[in-house]
Coordinates of C-alpha atoms in Angstrom, one line a residue:
M165 CA -101.1 40.9 -13.8
K166 CA -99.7 39.5 -10.6
E167 CA -96.3 40.2 -9.3
L168 CA -94.3 38.9 -6.5
Y169 CA -91.0 40.7 -5.4
G170 CA -88.9 41.0 -2.3
V171 CA -86.9 43.9 -0.9
T172 CA -83.9 43.4 1.2
T173 CA -82.8 46.1 3.9
Q174 CA -79.6 45.9 5.9
V175 CA -79.4 48.0 9.1
E176 CA -76.4 48.4 10.9
E177 CA -76.6 49.0 14.7
Q178 CA -73.5 49.8 16.8
V179 CA -73.5 49.4 20.6
L180 CA -71.1 49.8 23.4
F181 CA -71.1 47.4 26.4
Q182 CA -69.1 48.2 29.6
I183 CA -68.2 45.1 31.6
S184 CA -65.9 44.1 34.5
Y185 CA -62.4 43.1 33.5
R186 CA -62.1 39.8 32.1
T187 CA -59.2 38.0 30.3
D188 CA -61.4 35.4 28.5
V189 CA -63.3 37.8 26.3
T190 CA -62.3 38.1 22.6
T191 CA -63.7 39.4 19.2
N192 CA -64.9 35.6 18.6
H193 CA -67.5 36.0 21.1
V194 CA -71.3 37.2 20.6
I195 CA -73.2 39.1 23.4
S196 CA -77.0 38.3 23.8
Y197 CA -78.8 41.2 25.3
N198 CA -82.8 41.5 25.4
G199 CA -83.1 38.7 22.9
L200 CA -80.6 40.2 20.3
Q201 CA -77.2 39.3 19.4
Y202 CA -74.3 41.6 19.0
K203 CA -70.9 40.7 17.5
I204 CA -67.8 42.1 19.4
V205 CA -65.6 44.1 16.9
R206 CA -63.3 45.8 19.3
I207 CA -62.3 45.4 23.0
D208 CA -60.9 48.3 24.7
T209 CA -59.4 48.7 28.3
F210 CA -59.6 51.8 29.9
E211 CA -55.9 53.3 29.7
G212 CA -54.6 49.9 30.3
Y213 CA -56.1 49.5 33.7
K214 CA -57.6 46.0 34.6
A215 CA -60.8 47.5 36.1
G216 CA -63.3 47.2 33.0
L217 CA -63.7 46.7 29.5
T218 CA -65.6 48.7 26.8
L219 CA -66.9 46.2 24.0
Y220 CA -67.7 47.8 20.8
C221 CA -70.4 45.7 19.1
K222 CA -72.3 45.4 15.8
R223 CA -75.7 44.0 15.1
I224 CA -76.7 43.4 11.6
V225 CA -80.4 42.9 10.8
F226 CA -81.6 41.5 7.8
S227 CA -85.3 42.0 6.7
A228 CA -86.7 40.6 3.5
P229 CA -90.6 41.0 3.4
L230 CA -92.3 39.6 0.4
C231 CA -94.7 41.9 -1.4
Y232 CA -97.8 40.8 -3.6
T233 CA -99.5 43.1 -6.0
D234 CA -102.5 42.3 -8.2
N235 CA -102.7 44.8 -11.1
G236 CA -105.7 43.5 -12.5

């Protein structure tokens, strides 16, 4: 009997990026870093100062390997 099945795994990775202050960054943007992409979910200024921004980001990775078994 031969079977073919798939398993889906979802991993959520949260990352903080600290950048210089900019007025054009929104939660509609995506950050590319080391070949990976991160969705900006929140933007925080440090106590309202225009010196820098902390970007709260999430990366979701979907992995769906196929497995093949031969039971005889």
